[in-house]
Amino acid sequence: MALTRKSPTIQDVARHAGVSTATVSRALSMPERVSQATRERIAVAVTATGYTLNQAARSLRRQRAGTIVMAMPNAGNPYYSTILDAVLAEAGHRGYGVLVSNRVQGDPTIWLRDYFLSSRADGLLLFDITLDVSGMRRFMEERGNLPIVVVCDEIIEPGFNLVTSDNREATGRAVQHLVDLGHQHIGLVAGPTIHDYPNERTLGFRQALARHGLAMREDWIIAGDHSIGSGYQAGSQFVALDERPSAVVCANDEMALGFISSVQQAGLHCPRDVSVVGFDDIDMAQYVSPALTTMRQKRAELATISTSALIDIVEGVRDPAKPVRIILRCDLIARASTAPPKGAAVRPAREFRF
Amino acid sequence: MALTRKSPTIQDVARHAGVSTATVSRALSMPERVSQATRERIAVAVTATGYTLNQAARSLRRQRAGTIVMAMPNAGNPYYSTILDAVLAEAGHRGYGVLVSNRVQGDPTIWLRDYFLSSRADGLLLFDITLDVSGMRRFMEERGNLPIVVVCDEIIEPGFNLVTSDNREATGRAVQHLVDLGHQHIGLVAGPTIHDYPNERTLGFRQALARHGLAMREDWIIAGDHSIGSGYQAGSQFVALDERPSAVVCANDEMALGFISSVQQAGLHCPRDVSVVGFDDIDMAQYVSPALTTMRQKRAELATISTSALIDIVEGVRDPAKPVRIILRCDLIARASTAPPKGAAVRPAREFRF
DNA sequence: TGGCTGCATGTAATCGATTGCATGGAGGCG
DNA sequence: CGCCTCCATGCAATCGATTACATGCAGCCA
């Protein structure tokens, strides 16, 4: 193996260009402060020596890592693919690297310690919807404000920077869609609860049923964990019910796909025997059969906006006294997995309700 | 907003414990070199001060970042979800952070410069199958050996550390499976080519057809780019063919799903009208209908092995003179998307082949 | 011409942890 | 008892870039 030659440093460039390291440094990060001629000589020296900046040294001196952490509960979930893509794009655009971190067991503040308290990263993009924020808050109060943006499906207590979707309302609109089709019996495949508290989508579902005067049957609310497998299991539970709803709302697309797969395998037909609405509109949703009706979440926008906001905070561009609070609207994408219930002939959308 | 108090440093800990910074440093990274009593005093001081190590300073001094880069062509592809998950787990386990990087346009060596030449990272896990290696090789020769492990679908020229699947053979087995079912007319939805050179899966397909003495029709080889959308388009092209093969091999699952969706929408039925084999066995594959027959790629293993190997190289554990070269076997997972061709009644698998 | 302004550049301290070398003390052995 | 070894610890240089402050020079105006 060839010997790893030592990387050229700013000293080498300075020597080569016949200037001081201070000038080289300035030429690189504040070019307008250096004369045209010197700038050019330095540019030549940089290419001649093959100089690359040592980020560790810069971080140490500047007290800034040039890196953000994207923390998620489960990187294995394809839901995050689009998000990751957009986060990378925006962060790269602004000159930041992205460290990715999966859920850590135990103390949630481990992220804080491990990454940006150790000046490995400057900010945290937090996608973990099941995180206990109280521990974090205590930690933040001890340390002063830390640049964190929560990006997720849930409305977190105020004071945090938040970029999210209108999950509660959107779930209501999903129910509305089914009601408009004539459904009176609607079930839910729910996502994980947040510390024994139902999440926003579940809440939205319950409220919508109440608003429409529809019966709420607890055995029609099936617990899932957002994975395809849990949707599949929910499907089995659904099939085994004595009395089945004519439609279900699934708290995300993956569960919806698993659910449909499961009931179809059991001999039921979607949407004839059961209409299914998903949530998120993952890439796959339009390519399965039946194509999935779903609430589209603007994942790329959520990612871009939150990343940009986080970097603004890190760079002090944004007034930290005013926390970010952005809620994007989801859109219903009606596809083939929803239809009027079996019995219904023609159904005048509104008149039949209650 | 609270003032961001300055982070405690090793100096603070030293003062608090009444020892020198050298001792604190040693207590933290080589505990056996410090006496029991001092170690305990330091532990107390660490919690008392709330000390966290400054990674930038450590990196600078140690000339090691404690970070690896995972570089992929397209983070938006869910294929990488499982891989990312496993990479994070293994890297975390060994105490490394993971920087994620998407394909960069232009010069491929930008990854090298941007990340680990600038001591932002110590090694590179390279998933980009369409990368031009010649530029990289030149770069590496200039600089001495750099810790890079290529993890991908392609056999790259020797000299690189490589962890991959037996793509060529596996594609052959996919063809074998179809032949065993009685198919004589087989098409391909191909992945992207590598610098005008067909990739391993395409090669494996061609070779297998030849081995079985089957006709090779160029209009039955449809180009795709591994995205669902391109599979969908390939489906449209397929439907428009004058004469259609009775089965197709798709170079990955996503294209297979898009393909099936497309032909089903056009009124064809899978597997009755066309059998489809995918590649990878992504999570979704078993939950679509028809469930997808596919070659399972051991993605998690590939990720774990390659990450571990990379870190070994970084830490000098592994002899750099012997490049890593690990090829994992893929397994056929037969599901519902493949069946005997329409005409075939009972088909004695082998006898018909000549 | 003298003094002032302002620009380009240099000098040197600094960021925080690591580590080679030095030191001092305890213990062992002849 | 004297010398040698070894262990625990301290001292101080070091990693490479940044930046506050100093310097020196050119240009301008009175």
CSV table of N, CA and C (backbone and C1' of nucleotides) in Angstrom, one decimal, chain B residues 19-20 22-23 26 34-35 38 60-61 63, chain D residues 7-17:
chain,number,residue,atom,x,y,z
B,19,VAL,N,-6.7,17.2,39.3
B,19,VAL,CA,-5.6,16.5,38.6
B,19,VAL,C,-5.3,17.2,37.3
B,20,SER,N,-4.4,16.8,36.5
B,20,SER,CA,-4.1,17.5,35.2
B,20,SER,C,-5.1,17.0,34.1
B,22,ALA,N,-4.2,15.9,31.4
B,22,ALA,CA,-3.7,14.6,30.8
B,22,ALA,C,-4.3,13.4,31.5
B,23,THR,N,-4.4,13.5,32.8
B,23,THR,CA,-5.0,12.4,33.6
B,23,THR,C,-6.5,12.2,33.2
B,26,ARG,N,-6.7,10.5,29.9
B,26,ARG,CA,-6.4,9.1,30.0
B,26,ARG,C,-7.5,8.4,30.7
B,34,VAL,N,-5.0,4.5,34.6
B,34,VAL,CA,-5.2,5.5,35.7
B,34,VAL,C,-5.6,4.7,37.0
B,35,SER,N,-5.2,5.2,38.1
B,35,SER,CA,-5.5,4.4,39.3
B,35,SER,C,-7.0,4.5,39.7
B,38,THR,N,-8.2,7.8,41.4
B,38,THR,CA,-8.3,8.9,40.6
B,38,THR,C,-9.5,8.8,39.6
B,60,LEU,N,-9.2,16.7,15.7
B,60,LEU,CA,-8.0,17.5,15.2
B,60,LEU,C,-6.7,16.8,15.7
B,61,ARG,N,-6.8,16.5,17.0
B,61,ARG,CA,-5.5,16.0,17.6
B,61,ARG,C,-5.3,14.6,17.1
B,63,GLN,N,-6.3,13.1,14.5
B,63,GLN,CA,-6.4,13.0,13.1
B,63,GLN,C,-7.3,11.9,12.6
D,7,DC,P,4.0,-1.5,35.4
D,7,DC,O5',3.0,-0.7,36.2
D,7,DC,C5',3.0,-0.7,37.6
D,7,DC,C4',2.7,0.7,38.2
D,7,DC,C3',1.6,1.4,37.4
D,7,DC,O3',0.5,1.7,38.3
D,7,DC,C1',3.4,2.8,37.8
D,8,DA,P,-0.8,2.3,37.7
D,8,DA,O5',-0.8,3.8,38.1
D,8,DA,C5',-0.6,4.1,39.5
D,8,DA,C4',-0.4,5.6,39.6
D,8,DA,C3',-1.5,6.4,38.9
D,8,DA,O3',-2.0,7.4,39.8
D,8,DA,C1',0.7,7.1,38.2
D,9,DT,P,-3.1,8.4,39.3
D,9,DT,O5',-2.2,9.6,38.7
D,9,DT,C5',-1.4,10.4,39.6
D,9,DT,C4',-0.5,11.3,38.9
D,9,DT,C3',-1.3,12.3,38.0
D,9,DT,O3',-1.3,13.6,38.7
D,9,DT,C1',0.8,11.5,37.0
D,10,DG,P,-1.9,14.9,38.1
D,10,DG,O5',-0.6,15.6,37.5
D,10,DG,C5',0.5,15.8,38.3
D,10,DG,C4',1.6,16.5,37.5
D,10,DG,C3',1.2,17.7,36.7
D,10,DG,O3',2.2,18.7,36.8
D,10,DG,C1',2.2,16.1,35.3
D,11,DC,P,1.9,20.2,36.3
D,11,DC,O5',2.9,20.4,35.1
D,11,DC,C5',4.2,19.7,35.2
D,11,DC,C4',4.9,19.9,33.9
D,11,DC,C3',4.5,21.2,33.1
D,11,DC,O3',5.7,21.8,32.6
D,11,DC,C1',4.2,19.3,31.8
D,12,DA,P,5.7,23.2,32.0
D,12,DA,O5',5.6,22.9,30.4
D,12,DA,C5',6.5,21.9,29.9
D,12,DA,C4',6.1,21.7,28.4
D,12,DA,C3',5.6,22.9,27.6
D,12,DA,O3',6.0,22.7,26.3
D,12,DA,C1',3.9,21.2,27.5
D,13,DA,P,6.1,24.0,25.3
D,13,DA,O5',6.2,23.2,24.0
D,13,DA,C5',6.9,21.9,23.9
D,13,DA,C4',6.3,21.0,22.9
D,13,DA,C3',5.9,21.7,21.6
D,13,DA,O3',6.2,20.8,20.5
D,13,DA,C1',4.0,20.7,22.6
D,14,DT,P,6.0,21.4,19.0
D,14,DT,O5',4.6,20.8,18.7
D,14,DT,C5',4.4,19.4,18.7
D,14,DT,C4',2.9,19.1,18.4
D,14,DT,C3',2.4,19.9,17.3
D,14,DT,O3',2.1,19.0,16.2
D,14,DT,C1',0.8,19.8,19.1
D,15,DC,P,2.0,19.6,14.7
D,15,DC,O5',0.5,19.3,14.4
D,15,DC,C5',0.0,17.9,14.5
D,15,DC,C4',-1.5,18.0,14.5
D,15,DC,C3',-2.0,19.0,13.5
D,15,DC,O3',-2.4,18.4,12.3
D,15,DC,C1',-3.1,19.1,15.7
D,16,DG,P,-1.8,19.1,11.0
D,16,DG,O5',-2.8,20.3,10.8
D,16,DG,C5',-4.2,20.0,10.5
D,16,DG,C4',-5.0,21.3,10.5
D,16,DG,C3',-4.5,22.3,9.5
D,16,DG,O3',-5.6,22.7,8.8
D,16,DG,C1',-4.8,23.3,11.7
D,17,DA,P,-5.6,23.8,7.7
D,17,DA,O5',-6.5,24.9,8.3
D,17,DA,C5',-7.9,24.5,8.6
D,17,DA,C4',-8.5,25.5,9.5
D,17,DA,C3',-8.6,26.9,8.9
D,17,DA,O3',-10.0,27.3,9.1
D,17,DA,C1',-7.6,27.0,11.1
